[in-house]
Amino acid sequence: MDKPRSTAAPIFAAILLLLPVLYVGSYLALVVPDGRLTMPAPGSGLMGFRCHYRLDSDIVLPTLFWPIEQIDRKVRPAAWPQEDFSFHHFR
């Protein structure tokens, strides 16, 4: 009598191997190295800031993709601006 084989381990391994691919793929789909000027809501005290992602996010995406962005800045320095001032706070 053969013992039934567990299929959970290969499925779990495939999911773990897929996670880095999804992380890098989503970074490459969302990143804009040149940046774009994003205008915040009036009265917020911010004049505007340069956003390096296609979605307007000043905290979540830069924090989530910080490690891979540092690698990208070293690998493709010509694609990134030399002086990067992310926030311009005026009152």
Short mmCIF file of C-alpha atoms in Angstrom, two decimals:
data_model
loop_
_atom_site.label_atom_id
_atom_site.label_comp_id
_atom_site.label_asym_id
_atom_site.label_seq_id
_atom_site.Cartn_x
_atom_site.Cartn_y
_atom_site.Cartn_z
CA MET A 1 0.00 0.00 0.00
CA ASP A 2 1.48 3.29 -1.10
CA LYS A 3 1.39 6.25 1.23
CA PRO A 4 -0.36 9.30 -0.31
CA ARG A 5 2.07 12.04 -1.30
CA SER A 6 1.66 15.50 0.09
CA THR A 7 1.28 18.20 -2.55
CA ALA A 8 1.38 21.08 -0.09
CA ALA A 9 5.19 21.40 -0.06
CA PRO A 10 5.65 21.95 -3.81
CA ILE A 11 2.75 24.41 -3.91
CA PHE A 12 4.17 26.33 -0.95
CA ALA A 13 7.62 26.39 -2.59
CA ALA A 14 6.16 27.65 -5.87
CA ILE A 15 4.35 30.47 -4.07
CA LEU A 16 7.51 31.46 -2.21
CA LEU A 17 9.47 31.52 -5.47
CA LEU A 18 6.76 33.58 -7.15
CA LEU A 19 6.78 36.36 -4.52
CA PRO A 20 10.13 37.95 -5.55
CA VAL A 21 9.05 37.86 -9.20
CA LEU A 22 5.82 39.68 -8.31
CA TYR A 23 7.76 42.23 -6.21
CA VAL A 24 10.25 43.08 -8.97
CA GLY A 25 7.55 43.02 -11.64
CA SER A 26 5.28 45.39 -9.75
CA TYR A 27 8.23 47.72 -9.09
CA LEU A 28 9.13 47.82 -12.78
CA ALA A 29 5.49 48.42 -13.73
CA LEU A 30 5.06 51.32 -11.28
CA VAL A 31 8.42 53.13 -11.26
CA VAL A 32 9.00 56.39 -13.16
CA PRO A 33 12.69 57.27 -12.57
CA ASP A 34 12.40 60.80 -13.97
CA GLY A 35 9.50 61.38 -11.63
CA ARG A 36 6.44 63.48 -12.10
CA LEU A 37 5.18 66.47 -10.21
CA THR A 38 2.22 65.69 -7.99
CA MET A 39 0.08 68.48 -6.64
CA PRO A 40 -1.43 67.79 -3.22
CA ALA A 41 -4.77 69.06 -1.98
CA PRO A 42 -5.07 72.83 -1.54
CA GLY A 43 -4.47 73.99 2.01
CA SER A 44 -2.24 71.04 2.93
CA GLY A 45 0.88 73.23 3.19
CA LEU A 46 2.73 71.30 0.50
CA MET A 47 3.52 73.02 -2.78
CA GLY A 48 4.12 69.79 -4.62
CA PHE A 49 6.44 66.87 -4.66
CA ARG A 50 8.13 64.65 -7.18
CA CYS A 51 6.59 61.20 -7.24
CA HIS A 52 8.63 58.37 -8.76
CA TYR A 53 5.68 56.00 -9.09
CA ARG A 54 2.65 55.91 -11.37
CA LEU A 55 0.29 55.85 -8.38
CA ASP A 56 0.14 58.90 -6.10
CA SER A 57 1.74 57.67 -2.91
CA ASP A 58 4.14 59.72 -0.84
CA ILE A 59 4.74 57.14 1.91
CA VAL A 60 3.54 53.61 1.08
CA LEU A 61 5.17 52.87 -2.29
CA PRO A 62 8.51 54.59 -1.57
CA THR A 63 8.73 52.63 1.68
CA LEU A 64 7.67 49.34 0.12
CA PHE A 65 10.05 49.62 -2.84
CA TRP A 66 12.96 51.36 -1.07
CA PRO A 67 15.37 48.37 -1.20
CA ILE A 68 14.90 47.69 -4.90
CA GLU A 69 14.92 51.42 -5.71
CA GLN A 70 18.39 51.73 -4.16
CA ILE A 71 19.61 48.88 -6.36
CA ASP A 72 17.95 50.47 -9.39
CA ARG A 73 19.63 53.84 -8.68
CA LYS A 74 23.04 52.12 -8.67
CA VAL A 75 22.35 49.99 -11.76
CA ARG A 76 20.75 52.78 -13.86
CA PRO A 77 22.13 56.09 -12.52
CA ALA A 78 21.49 57.92 -15.81
CA ALA A 79 17.75 57.28 -15.57
CA TRP A 80 17.45 58.95 -12.17
CA PRO A 81 17.75 62.73 -11.66
CA GLN A 82 20.95 63.94 -10.03
CA GLU A 83 19.22 66.16 -7.47
CA ASP A 84 16.12 64.61 -6.05
CA PHE A 85 14.10 66.81 -3.74
CA SER A 86 11.03 64.74 -2.97
CA PHE A 87 9.18 67.21 -0.75
CA HIS A 88 8.92 70.97 -0.98
CA HIS A 89 7.26 72.22 2.18
CA PHE A 90 6.18 75.86 2.24
CA ARG A 91 3.91 77.68 4.68
#
